Coordinates of C-alpha atoms in Angstrom, one line a residue:
Chain A
M1 CA -67.3 -67.9 -23.4
I2 CA -69.2 -66.3 -26.2
L3 CA -70.6 -68.7 -28.8
L4 CA -72.0 -67.6 -32.1
I5 CA -74.4 -69.6 -34.2
C6 CA -74.5 -68.5 -37.8
A7 CA -76.6 -70.4 -40.4
P8 CA -78.6 -67.9 -42.4
G9 CA -82.2 -69.0 -43.3
R10 CA -82.5 -71.6 -40.6
D11 CA -84.6 -71.5 -37.4
H12 CA -82.3 -72.1 -34.4
S13 CA -84.7 -71.5 -31.5
G14 CA -84.7 -75.2 -30.6
L15 CA -80.9 -75.5 -30.9
V16 CA -80.2 -72.5 -28.8
Q17 CA -82.7 -73.5 -26.1
R18 CA -81.1 -76.9 -25.8
I19 CA -77.5 -75.5 -25.7
G20 CA -78.8 -73.2 -22.9
Q21 CA -80.1 -76.2 -20.9
L22 CA -76.9 -78.1 -21.4
A23 CA -74.4 -75.3 -20.8
P24 CA -76.1 -72.4 -18.9
D25 CA -72.7 -70.7 -18.5
L26 CA -72.4 -70.0 -22.2
D27 CA -73.3 -66.7 -23.8
V28 CA -75.0 -67.8 -27.0
R29 CA -75.6 -65.4 -29.9
V30 CA -77.4 -66.1 -33.1
W31 CA -76.4 -64.2 -36.3
P32 CA -77.1 -61.5 -37.2
E33 CA -77.4 -60.5 -33.5
V34 CA -73.6 -60.8 -33.0
G35 CA -73.0 -58.0 -30.5
C36 CA -69.4 -57.1 -30.4
P37 CA -67.8 -59.3 -33.1
Q38 CA -64.3 -59.2 -31.6
A39 CA -65.7 -60.8 -28.4
V40 CA -66.9 -64.0 -30.0
D41 CA -64.8 -67.0 -28.9
F42 CA -66.2 -69.8 -30.9
A43 CA -68.4 -69.8 -34.0
V44 CA -70.5 -72.6 -35.4
V45 CA -71.5 -71.8 -39.0
W46 CA -73.2 -73.1 -42.1
K47 CA -73.0 -71.2 -45.3
H48 CA -72.1 -68.0 -43.4
P49 CA -72.0 -64.7 -45.1
A50 CA -68.8 -63.5 -46.8
G51 CA -66.7 -61.3 -44.6
L52 CA -68.0 -62.6 -41.3
L53 CA -64.8 -64.4 -40.3
R54 CA -62.8 -61.2 -40.9
E55 CA -64.8 -59.5 -38.2
L56 CA -64.5 -62.2 -35.6
T57 CA -61.0 -61.4 -34.6
G58 CA -61.1 -63.0 -31.2
L59 CA -62.0 -66.5 -32.4
K60 CA -60.3 -69.4 -30.7
A61 CA -61.9 -72.0 -33.1
V62 CA -64.7 -72.4 -35.6
S63 CA -66.9 -75.4 -36.5
S64 CA -69.1 -76.3 -39.3
L65 CA -72.7 -76.9 -38.2
G66 CA -72.7 -80.1 -40.3
A67 CA -70.3 -82.7 -41.6
G68 CA -69.0 -80.7 -44.6
V69 CA -66.3 -78.1 -44.1
E70 CA -65.7 -76.8 -47.6
H71 CA -67.7 -73.6 -47.0
L72 CA -65.2 -72.8 -44.3
L73 CA -62.0 -74.0 -46.0
N74 CA -62.9 -72.1 -49.2
D75 CA -63.4 -68.8 -47.2
P76 CA -60.5 -66.5 -48.0
D77 CA -61.1 -64.9 -44.6
L78 CA -60.4 -68.0 -42.6
P79 CA -57.3 -67.3 -40.5
P80 CA -54.6 -69.8 -41.5
N81 CA -54.0 -71.2 -38.0
L82 CA -57.5 -71.2 -36.7
P83 CA -58.6 -74.7 -35.6
V84 CA -61.6 -75.9 -37.7
G85 CA -64.0 -78.6 -36.5
R86 CA -67.3 -80.1 -37.7
L87 CA -70.4 -81.9 -36.3
V88 CA -70.9 -85.5 -37.3
G89 CA -72.8 -87.3 -34.6
P90 CA -74.0 -90.9 -34.5
R91 CA -77.6 -89.8 -35.4
L92 CA -76.4 -88.0 -38.5
A93 CA -74.4 -91.0 -39.7
A94 CA -77.2 -93.5 -38.8
D95 CA -79.8 -91.4 -40.7
M96 CA -77.5 -91.3 -43.8
A97 CA -77.1 -95.1 -43.5
G98 CA -80.8 -95.6 -43.2
Y99 CA -81.5 -93.4 -46.3
L100 CA -79.0 -95.5 -48.3
V101 CA -80.3 -98.9 -47.1
A102 CA -84.0 -97.8 -47.7
Q103 CA -83.2 -96.4 -51.2
I104 CA -81.0 -99.2 -52.3
L105 CA -83.0 -102.2 -51.0
G106 CA -86.3 -100.5 -52.0
D107 CA -85.0 -100.1 -55.6
W108 CA -83.2 -103.5 -55.8
R109 CA -86.4 -105.3 -54.6
R110 CA -88.5 -102.9 -56.8
L111 CA -90.9 -102.3 -53.9
D112 CA -92.5 -99.5 -55.9
R113 CA -94.1 -102.0 -58.3
F114 CA -96.4 -103.5 -55.7
P115 CA -98.7 -100.5 -55.3
H116 CA -99.3 -100.6 -59.0
H117 CA -100.0 -104.3 -58.9
Q118 CA -102.4 -103.8 -56.0
R119 CA -104.3 -101.2 -57.9
R120 CA -104.9 -103.8 -60.6
K121 CA -105.5 -106.6 -58.1
Q122 CA -102.5 -108.4 -59.6
W123 CA -100.8 -111.1 -57.4
R124 CA -97.3 -111.2 -58.8
P125 CA -94.7 -112.4 -56.2
W126 CA -91.1 -111.4 -57.1
A127 CA -87.8 -111.0 -55.3
P128 CA -84.3 -110.6 -56.7
D129 CA -82.3 -113.8 -56.7
R130 CA -79.2 -112.2 -55.1
P131 CA -78.5 -109.1 -53.0
P132 CA -77.0 -106.0 -54.6
Q133 CA -73.3 -105.2 -54.5
V134 CA -72.8 -101.8 -52.9
G135 CA -69.7 -99.7 -53.4
L136 CA -69.1 -96.7 -51.1
L137 CA -66.9 -93.9 -52.2
G138 CA -65.7 -92.5 -48.8
F139 CA -65.3 -94.5 -45.6
G140 CA -65.6 -92.0 -42.8
R141 CA -68.2 -92.0 -40.1
M142 CA -71.1 -92.3 -42.5
G143 CA -69.5 -94.9 -44.7
K144 CA -68.6 -97.1 -41.8
R145 CA -72.1 -96.9 -40.4
A146 CA -73.7 -97.8 -43.8
A147 CA -71.2 -100.6 -44.2
Q148 CA -72.2 -102.1 -40.9
A149 CA -75.9 -102.0 -41.7
F150 CA -75.3 -103.6 -45.1
K151 CA -73.2 -106.3 -43.5
A152 CA -75.9 -107.0 -41.0
L153 CA -78.2 -107.6 -44.0
K154 CA -75.7 -109.8 -45.8
V155 CA -75.4 -107.3 -48.6
P156 CA -71.9 -107.4 -50.1
V157 CA -70.3 -104.0 -49.5
A158 CA -66.9 -102.5 -50.4
A159 CA -65.4 -99.0 -50.1
W160 CA -62.9 -96.7 -51.6
R161 CA -60.9 -94.3 -49.5
R162 CA -58.0 -91.9 -49.7
G163 CA -55.3 -94.1 -48.5
A164 CA -54.7 -97.8 -47.8
G165 CA -56.6 -98.5 -44.6
T166 CA -56.3 -101.1 -41.9
E167 CA -60.0 -101.5 -41.5
A168 CA -60.5 -105.2 -42.2
S169 CA -64.3 -105.5 -41.9
I170 CA -65.0 -104.9 -45.6
P171 CA -62.8 -104.8 -48.8
L172 CA -61.2 -101.4 -49.1
H173 CA -59.9 -99.9 -52.3
H174 CA -57.7 -96.9 -52.8
D175 CA -55.9 -95.1 -55.6
R176 CA -57.2 -94.5 -59.1
Q177 CA -57.1 -98.2 -60.0
G178 CA -59.1 -99.1 -56.9
L179 CA -61.7 -96.5 -57.8
E180 CA -62.2 -98.0 -61.2
T181 CA -62.3 -101.6 -59.8
L182 CA -65.0 -100.6 -57.3
A183 CA -67.0 -98.8 -60.0
G184 CA -66.9 -101.9 -62.1
W185 CA -68.0 -104.1 -59.3
S186 CA -70.9 -102.1 -57.8
D187 CA -74.6 -102.4 -58.6
Y188 CA -75.0 -99.2 -56.5
L189 CA -72.1 -96.8 -56.4
V190 CA -72.5 -94.3 -53.6
C191 CA -70.6 -91.0 -53.2
L192 CA -70.1 -90.1 -49.5
L193 CA -66.9 -88.2 -50.1
P194 CA -65.9 -84.9 -48.6
L195 CA -65.5 -82.2 -51.1
T196 CA -61.9 -81.3 -51.7
D197 CA -59.7 -80.4 -54.7
H198 CA -59.1 -84.1 -55.1
T199 CA -62.7 -85.2 -55.2
R200 CA -64.4 -82.3 -57.1
G201 CA -65.8 -83.7 -60.3
I202 CA -64.8 -87.3 -59.4
L203 CA -68.2 -88.6 -60.7
D204 CA -67.3 -88.0 -64.4
Q205 CA -67.4 -89.8 -67.7
E206 CA -64.2 -91.7 -67.0
L207 CA -65.8 -93.2 -63.9
F208 CA -69.2 -93.8 -65.5
R209 CA -67.4 -95.7 -68.3
R210 CA -66.3 -98.3 -65.7
M211 CA -69.7 -98.8 -64.3
K212 CA -71.8 -101.9 -65.1
P213 CA -74.9 -101.7 -67.4
D214 CA -78.0 -101.3 -65.3
S215 CA -76.0 -100.0 -62.3
V216 CA -77.2 -97.1 -60.1
L217 CA -75.3 -94.0 -59.0
I218 CA -76.2 -92.4 -55.7
N219 CA -74.8 -89.0 -54.8
V220 CA -75.2 -87.9 -51.2
G221 CA -71.9 -86.1 -51.0
R222 CA -71.9 -82.7 -52.7
G223 CA -73.3 -81.5 -56.0
E224 CA -69.7 -80.5 -57.0
H225 CA -68.6 -84.1 -57.0
L226 CA -70.7 -84.7 -60.1
V227 CA -70.0 -83.6 -63.6
E228 CA -73.7 -83.1 -64.5
K229 CA -73.2 -83.2 -68.3
D230 CA -71.2 -86.4 -68.1
L231 CA -74.0 -88.0 -66.1
L232 CA -76.6 -87.1 -68.7
D233 CA -74.5 -88.7 -71.4
A234 CA -73.8 -91.7 -69.3
L235 CA -77.5 -92.3 -68.5
A236 CA -78.2 -92.3 -72.2
K237 CA -75.8 -95.2 -72.5
N238 CA -77.3 -97.1 -69.4
R239 CA -74.1 -96.9 -67.4
P240 CA -75.4 -96.0 -64.9
S241 CA -79.1 -96.6 -65.7
L242 CA -80.4 -94.6 -62.8
A243 CA -79.1 -91.7 -60.7
I244 CA -80.5 -91.0 -57.2
L245 CA -79.3 -87.5 -56.3
D246 CA -79.7 -85.7 -53.0
V247 CA -77.2 -82.9 -53.6
F248 CA -76.7 -80.5 -56.5
G249 CA -74.4 -77.8 -57.7
E250 CA -77.1 -75.2 -57.2
E251 CA -79.7 -75.7 -54.4
P252 CA -82.6 -75.5 -54.6
L253 CA -82.3 -77.2 -58.0
P254 CA -83.4 -74.5 -60.5
P255 CA -86.8 -75.2 -62.2
Q256 CA -85.3 -75.4 -65.7
H257 CA -82.7 -78.0 -64.7
P258 CA -83.0 -81.2 -66.9
F259 CA -82.7 -83.4 -63.8
W260 CA -86.2 -82.5 -62.7
T261 CA -87.8 -84.2 -65.7
H262 CA -85.2 -86.9 -66.5
P263 CA -86.9 -90.3 -66.3
A264 CA -83.7 -91.9 -65.0
V265 CA -83.0 -89.3 -62.3
R266 CA -84.6 -89.5 -58.8
I267 CA -84.3 -86.4 -56.7
T268 CA -84.4 -86.0 -53.0
P269 CA -83.9 -82.3 -51.9
H270 CA -80.8 -82.6 -49.7
C271 CA -82.4 -84.4 -46.9
A272 CA -80.7 -87.8 -46.9
S273 CA -79.4 -86.8 -43.4
L274 CA -80.2 -83.6 -41.6
T275 CA -78.5 -82.3 -38.5
Q276 CA -81.0 -82.6 -35.6
P277 CA -81.1 -79.9 -32.9
E278 CA -80.8 -82.3 -30.0
E279 CA -77.7 -84.0 -31.4
A280 CA -76.2 -80.7 -32.7
A281 CA -76.6 -79.0 -29.2
E282 CA -74.7 -81.9 -27.5
L283 CA -71.9 -81.9 -30.0
I284 CA -71.6 -78.1 -29.9
V285 CA -71.3 -78.1 -26.1
A286 CA -68.8 -80.9 -26.3
S287 CA -66.8 -79.0 -28.8
V288 CA -67.0 -75.8 -26.7
R289 CA -65.7 -77.7 -23.7
R290 CA -62.7 -78.9 -25.7
V291 CA -61.8 -75.5 -26.9
Q292 CA -62.2 -74.1 -23.4
A293 CA -59.7 -76.8 -22.2
G294 CA -57.2 -75.7 -24.9
L295 CA -58.0 -78.6 -27.2
P296 CA -59.0 -78.5 -30.9
P297 CA -62.8 -78.6 -31.5
L298 CA -64.6 -81.9 -32.2
D299 CA -63.6 -83.6 -35.5
P300 CA -60.9 -81.2 -36.5
V301 CA -60.0 -80.7 -40.1
Q302 CA -56.9 -82.6 -41.3
W303 CA -55.3 -79.9 -43.3
E304 CA -52.9 -82.3 -45.1
F305 CA -56.0 -84.0 -46.7
G306 CA -58.0 -80.9 -47.3
Y307 CA -61.0 -81.9 -45.2
Chain B
M1 CA -80.7 -142.5 -50.2
I2 CA -83.9 -141.5 -52.1
L3 CA -84.9 -137.8 -51.7
L4 CA -88.3 -136.6 -52.7
I5 CA -89.0 -132.9 -53.5
C6 CA -92.7 -132.0 -53.4
A7 CA -93.9 -128.5 -53.8
P8 CA -96.8 -128.4 -56.3
G9 CA -96.9 -125.5 -58.7
R10 CA -93.2 -124.6 -58.4
D11 CA -90.4 -125.1 -60.9
H12 CA -87.6 -127.1 -59.2
S13 CA -85.2 -127.6 -62.1
G14 CA -82.6 -125.3 -60.7
L15 CA -82.9 -126.7 -57.2
V16 CA -82.7 -130.4 -58.3
Q17 CA -79.7 -129.6 -60.6
R18 CA -77.8 -127.9 -57.7
I19 CA -78.6 -130.8 -55.4
G20 CA -77.2 -133.2 -58.0
Q21 CA -74.0 -131.2 -58.2
L22 CA -73.6 -131.0 -54.4
A23 CA -74.6 -134.7 -53.7
P24 CA -74.2 -136.9 -56.8
D25 CA -74.9 -140.0 -54.7
L26 CA -78.5 -138.9 -54.0
D27 CA -81.4 -140.3 -56.0
V28 CA -83.6 -137.2 -56.3
R29 CA -87.2 -137.5 -57.3
V30 CA -89.6 -134.6 -58.0
W31 CA -93.3 -135.1 -57.2
P32 CA -95.5 -136.3 -58.9
E33 CA -92.7 -138.6 -60.3
V34 CA -92.3 -140.4 -57.0
G35 CA -91.5 -143.9 -58.3
C36 CA -92.1 -146.4 -55.5
P37 CA -93.4 -144.3 -52.6
Q38 CA -92.3 -146.8 -49.9
A39 CA -88.7 -146.4 -51.0
V40 CA -88.5 -142.6 -50.3
D41 CA -86.1 -142.0 -47.3
F42 CA -86.4 -138.2 -46.9
A43 CA -89.0 -135.8 -48.3
V44 CA -88.7 -132.0 -48.6
V45 CA -92.2 -130.5 -49.0
W46 CA -94.2 -127.3 -49.3
K47 CA -98.0 -127.4 -49.3
H48 CA -97.9 -131.1 -50.3
P49 CA -101.1 -132.9 -51.4
A50 CA -103.3 -134.6 -48.8
G51 CA -102.5 -138.3 -48.4
L52 CA -98.9 -138.1 -49.7
L53 CA -97.3 -138.8 -46.3
R54 CA -99.5 -141.9 -45.8
E55 CA -97.9 -143.4 -48.9
L56 CA -94.3 -142.6 -47.9
T57 CA -94.1 -145.4 -45.4
G58 CA -90.3 -145.7 -45.5
L59 CA -89.6 -142.0 -44.5
K60 CA -86.8 -141.5 -42.0
A61 CA -87.5 -137.8 -41.8
V62 CA -89.3 -134.9 -43.5
S63 CA -88.5 -131.2 -43.9
S64 CA -90.4 -128.1 -44.9
L65 CA -89.0 -126.4 -47.9
G66 CA -89.3 -123.1 -46.1
A67 CA -89.3 -121.7 -42.6
G68 CA -92.9 -122.6 -41.7
V69 CA -93.8 -126.1 -40.7
E70 CA -97.6 -125.7 -40.0
H71 CA -98.5 -127.5 -43.3
L72 CA -96.7 -130.5 -42.0
L73 CA -97.8 -130.4 -38.4
N74 CA -101.4 -130.0 -39.4
D75 CA -101.3 -133.0 -41.7
P76 CA -103.2 -135.9 -40.0
D77 CA -101.0 -138.3 -41.9
L78 CA -97.8 -137.2 -40.3
P79 CA -96.4 -140.2 -38.4
P80 CA -96.2 -139.2 -34.7
N81 CA -92.6 -140.0 -34.2
L82 CA -91.2 -138.8 -37.6
P83 CA -88.5 -136.1 -37.2
V84 CA -89.6 -132.9 -38.9
G85 CA -87.1 -130.2 -40.0
R86 CA -87.2 -126.9 -41.9
L87 CA -85.0 -124.7 -44.1
V88 CA -84.1 -121.3 -42.7
G89 CA -80.8 -120.2 -44.2
P90 CA -78.9 -117.0 -43.6
R91 CA -80.0 -115.6 -47.0
L92 CA -83.7 -116.2 -46.2
A93 CA -83.3 -114.4 -42.9
A94 CA -81.3 -111.6 -44.4
D95 CA -83.8 -111.1 -47.2
M96 CA -86.6 -110.8 -44.6
A97 CA -84.6 -108.3 -42.6
G98 CA -83.9 -106.3 -45.8
Y99 CA -87.6 -106.2 -46.7
L100 CA -88.5 -105.0 -43.2
V101 CA -85.8 -102.3 -43.1
A102 CA -86.7 -101.1 -46.6
Q103 CA -90.4 -101.0 -45.9
I104 CA -90.1 -99.4 -42.4
L105 CA -87.5 -96.8 -43.2
G106 CA -89.0 -96.0 -46.6
D107 CA -92.3 -95.4 -44.9
W108 CA -91.0 -93.6 -41.8
R109 CA -89.0 -91.2 -44.0
R110 CA -91.9 -91.0 -46.5
L111 CA -89.6 -91.5 -49.4
D112 CA -92.6 -92.1 -51.7
R113 CA -93.4 -88.4 -51.5
F114 CA -90.3 -87.2 -53.4
P115 CA -91.3 -88.6 -56.8
H116 CA -94.5 -86.6 -56.5
H117 CA -92.6 -83.4 -55.5
Q118 CA -90.1 -84.0 -58.4
R119 CA -93.0 -84.2 -60.9
R120 CA -94.1 -80.7 -59.7
K121 CA -90.5 -79.5 -59.4
Q122 CA -91.0 -78.8 -55.7
W123 CA -87.9 -78.6 -53.5
R124 CA -89.2 -79.6 -50.1
P125 CA -86.6 -81.1 -47.8
W126 CA -87.9 -83.2 -45.0
A127 CA -86.7 -85.9 -42.6
P128 CA -88.3 -87.2 -39.4
D129 CA -86.8 -85.8 -36.2
R130 CA -86.3 -89.3 -34.6
P131 CA -86.0 -92.9 -35.8
P132 CA -89.1 -95.2 -35.4
Q133 CA -89.5 -97.7 -32.6
V134 CA -89.7 -101.2 -34.1
G135 CA -91.4 -104.1 -32.2
L136 CA -90.8 -107.6 -33.4
L137 CA -93.2 -110.4 -32.5
G138 CA -91.0 -113.4 -32.8
F139 CA -87.3 -113.5 -32.2
G140 CA -86.0 -116.5 -34.1
R141 CA -83.5 -116.5 -37.0
M142 CA -85.4 -113.8 -38.9
G143 CA -86.1 -111.6 -35.9
K144 CA -82.5 -111.7 -34.7
R145 CA -81.2 -110.7 -38.1
A146 CA -83.7 -107.9 -38.4
A147 CA -82.8 -106.7 -34.9
Q148 CA -79.1 -106.6 -35.8
A149 CA -79.8 -104.5 -38.9
F150 CA -82.0 -102.0 -37.0
K151 CA -79.4 -101.8 -34.2
A152 CA -76.7 -101.0 -36.8
L153 CA -79.0 -98.1 -38.0
K154 CA -79.5 -96.9 -34.4
V155 CA -83.2 -97.7 -34.8
P156 CA -84.7 -98.7 -31.3
V157 CA -85.9 -102.2 -31.5
A158 CA -87.5 -104.6 -29.0
A159 CA -89.0 -108.1 -29.4
W160 CA -91.6 -110.4 -27.9
R161 CA -91.0 -114.1 -27.7
R162 CA -92.4 -117.2 -26.2
G163 CA -90.4 -117.4 -23.0
A164 CA -88.1 -115.2 -21.0
G165 CA -84.9 -115.1 -23.0
T166 CA -81.3 -114.7 -22.1
E167 CA -80.5 -112.6 -25.2
A168 CA -79.3 -109.3 -23.9
S169 CA -78.8 -107.4 -27.2
I170 CA -82.3 -105.8 -27.3
P171 CA -85.2 -105.6 -24.8
L172 CA -87.1 -108.8 -24.8
H173 CA -90.7 -109.1 -23.7
H174 CA -92.8 -112.2 -23.0
D175 CA -96.2 -113.3 -21.7
R176 CA -99.5 -111.4 -22.4
Q177 CA -98.4 -108.4 -20.4
G178 CA -95.2 -108.1 -22.4
L179 CA -97.1 -108.4 -25.7
E180 CA -99.3 -105.5 -24.8
T181 CA -96.4 -103.4 -23.6
L182 CA -94.5 -104.0 -26.9
A183 CA -97.7 -103.1 -28.9
G184 CA -98.0 -99.9 -27.0
W185 CA -94.4 -98.9 -27.6
S186 CA -94.0 -99.7 -31.3
D187 CA -94.3 -97.3 -34.2
Y188 CA -94.0 -100.5 -36.3
L189 CA -95.3 -103.8 -34.9
V190 CA -94.0 -106.7 -37.0
C191 CA -95.4 -110.2 -36.9
L192 CA -92.6 -112.8 -37.6
L193 CA -94.1 -115.5 -35.5
P194 CA -94.5 -119.2 -36.4
L195 CA -98.1 -120.3 -36.8
T196 CA -99.2 -122.5 -33.8
D197 CA -102.3 -122.9 -31.8
H198 CA -100.9 -120.2 -29.5
T199 CA -100.3 -117.6 -32.2
R200 CA -103.3 -118.1 -34.5
G201 CA -105.3 -115.0 -34.5
I202 CA -102.9 -113.1 -32.2
L203 CA -103.2 -110.0 -34.3
D204 CA -106.7 -109.2 -33.1
Q205 CA -108.8 -106.3 -31.7
E206 CA -107.4 -106.8 -28.2
L207 CA -103.9 -106.2 -29.5
F208 CA -104.8 -103.4 -31.9
R209 CA -106.4 -101.5 -29.0
R210 CA -103.0 -101.4 -27.4
M211 CA -101.3 -99.9 -30.4
K212 CA -100.4 -96.2 -30.7
P213 CA -102.4 -93.9 -33.0
D214 CA -100.6 -93.6 -36.4
S215 CA -98.7 -96.8 -35.8
V216 CA -98.2 -99.4 -38.5
L217 CA -98.8 -103.2 -38.5
I218 CA -96.6 -105.4 -40.6
N219 CA -97.5 -109.1 -41.1
V220 CA -94.9 -111.3 -42.7
G221 CA -95.8 -114.3 -40.6
R222 CA -98.9 -116.1 -41.8
G223 CA -102.3 -114.9 -42.8
E224 CA -103.8 -116.9 -40.0
H225 CA -102.1 -114.8 -37.4
L226 CA -104.4 -111.9 -38.4
V227 CA -108.1 -111.5 -37.6
E228 CA -108.9 -109.7 -40.8
K229 CA -112.2 -108.2 -39.6
D230 CA -110.6 -106.8 -36.5
L231 CA -107.9 -105.2 -38.6
L232 CA -110.5 -103.4 -40.8
D233 CA -112.2 -102.1 -37.6
A234 CA -108.9 -101.0 -36.1
L235 CA -107.8 -99.2 -39.3
A236 CA -111.0 -97.2 -39.1
K237 CA -109.9 -96.1 -35.6
N238 CA -106.3 -95.3 -36.8
R239 CA -104.7 -97.9 -34.5
P240 CA -102.9 -99.0 -36.5
S241 CA -103.2 -96.4 -39.3
L242 CA -101.5 -98.6 -41.9
A243 CA -101.1 -102.3 -42.5
I244 CA -98.3 -103.7 -44.7
L245 CA -99.3 -107.3 -45.4
D246 CA -97.3 -109.9 -47.2
V247 CA -99.3 -113.0 -46.1
F248 CA -103.0 -113.8 -46.2
G249 CA -105.5 -116.4 -45.1
E250 CA -106.1 -117.3 -48.8
E251 CA -103.3 -116.9 -51.3
P252 CA -103.4 -115.5 -53.9
L253 CA -105.7 -113.0 -52.2
P254 CA -109.1 -113.3 -53.9
P255 CA -110.1 -110.4 -56.2
Q256 CA -113.2 -109.4 -54.2
H257 CA -111.2 -109.1 -50.9
P258 CA -111.5 -105.7 -49.3
F259 CA -107.7 -105.5 -48.6
W260 CA -107.0 -104.9 -52.4
T261 CA -108.7 -101.6 -52.4
H262 CA -108.3 -100.4 -48.8
P263 CA -106.4 -97.1 -48.7
A264 CA -104.6 -98.1 -45.5
V265 CA -103.5 -101.5 -46.6
R266 CA -100.3 -102.1 -48.6
I267 CA -100.0 -105.5 -50.2
T268 CA -96.9 -107.5 -51.2
P269 CA -97.8 -110.9 -52.6
H270 CA -96.0 -113.3 -50.2
C271 CA -92.5 -112.4 -51.4
A272 CA -90.9 -110.6 -48.4
S273 CA -88.4 -113.5 -48.4
L274 CA -88.3 -116.3 -50.9
T275 CA -86.3 -119.5 -50.6
Q276 CA -83.5 -119.3 -53.1
P277 CA -82.6 -122.5 -55.0
E278 CA -78.9 -122.2 -54.3
E279 CA -79.4 -121.8 -50.5
A280 CA -82.2 -124.4 -50.4
A281 CA -80.0 -127.0 -52.2
E282 CA -77.2 -126.5 -49.7
L283 CA -79.5 -126.8 -46.7
I284 CA -81.3 -129.9 -48.1
V285 CA -78.0 -131.7 -48.7
A286 CA -76.8 -130.7 -45.2
S287 CA -80.1 -132.0 -43.8
V288 CA -79.9 -135.2 -45.8
R289 CA -76.3 -135.8 -44.4
R290 CA -77.6 -135.4 -40.9
V291 CA -80.4 -137.9 -41.4
Q292 CA -78.0 -140.4 -43.0
A293 CA -75.8 -140.1 -39.9
G294 CA -78.8 -140.9 -37.7
L295 CA -79.3 -137.3 -36.5
P296 CA -82.5 -135.2 -36.7
P297 CA -82.9 -133.0 -39.9
L298 CA -81.8 -129.4 -39.9
D299 CA -83.8 -127.1 -37.6
P300 CA -86.0 -129.8 -36.1
V301 CA -89.5 -129.0 -34.8
Q302 CA -89.7 -128.5 -31.0
W303 CA -92.9 -130.4 -30.4
E304 CA -93.4 -129.0 -26.9
F305 CA -93.7 -125.5 -28.5
G306 CA -95.7 -126.6 -31.5
Y307 CA -93.2 -125.3 -34.2

């Protein structure tokens, strides 16, 4: 079995070494050292170069190196019937949940004020008189993990997902009406959605209009979920009053972009949750074994939903 | 039933109003408006004035207004056989857990660096390659709640408690040997202990010597758990490299205290978890009802353990 790893601009030495330990039988190639492209059986890719998939004519399956698959599904060279998988391990989901809990509770409790008080030797105890209400857009692996953590902390949490769910652990909304209800309820509205034709631009003025004054928007989905101009207008109206953004339409965010200097925008540079080599190696090997056994790769795309 | 609330320096209007709504039959007095002291049946106190308990000769029980009871147990006027309770509600425990998760994950992920990078328009993604190891000293209501939240986030957590426990959800240590083992394992060592003769000064040079380089000490117990001079020496040796302190031997912390300006000390002014009037009112009424029924108050002191 020939496995190709292709994620331009990243260092894969640790990942490839670990795959070799876990599955010494695999012939692992790292782009651009592809060898004979037609011989590749399985490719794991992240923002792969245009045209690559056209050359890999012997592929049995392909996987995203991360949780998102839009770079694959939007590739016109993706063969129509090729099984597409992705890598969403427990560590990736837990790190995302940890980022959200730390950002939301740190902000809600205004922990950043205390270093300023300390500098002035001011003893000013303060804590909010209630926990925040957290609304999650998206309720997949990451959303469920975050919901579990918030529940353990007795922070009220609700979610919006594609269809009516059977998950009873937290209130679940769906449809347009449910989306607006959740937006109006949330102190923190968090976008964890996959990027599809249905979710592109979902964070727009129509949604911001439903948000509460002083609420906070957090986007850890994709930059394309957000209509940037609408957010700038909405921040001026205090609905939301703050945006914590980890993803952007163009990354790295260009120096002239207004988000950099906006007082109500907090930027983290797409690192809310990063695929770790150890976990990625285990998932890739597990996915390879499935494909070798004639099964779809791990976490296969559901074509009817577009992700 | 005459109930006395005594916590000098705090505003109790919200608390008393809520108790009145929940239990209109109670005669609620707020110190110093005690009326006839001998008539008081149940007192809920926090840092009450010396001599008060000597006057309340008709007391059937007394409760701390918070989780700690050392201000009661150290009062020479506390009658030997008087039942002593405390107030530790689910909100108080969850707020403490939220403080710990936000402080620990915010620090471990170095979230405070990103505002600096944003100011300089620097796109520098970073996340730690593993979660931190969190050691909890104390495994009561607050410790269990914190452990549950860390577990939901797949953060390794272990605890140290008085005796060998039967709780199987996380590794539990006990005895002196176990304390040192936990200190040597933890990236974050958190003191959540009650203050007793056995725990006073437990955060001392002997313990710090066992801690890992670059580890962090968090004290949300009591100031008296910490030997302040030993901490200053230990910080100079980088074991621990940082102390996050919410409680102090003298509060408010005096202006000349070296902690205020120490670069490796982060101060929050005893507000990691504050008793909320709504929850306190419910717990007080529940405790009163127990005493009226001839039962001990809520969460009674276990005299054999000193807390």
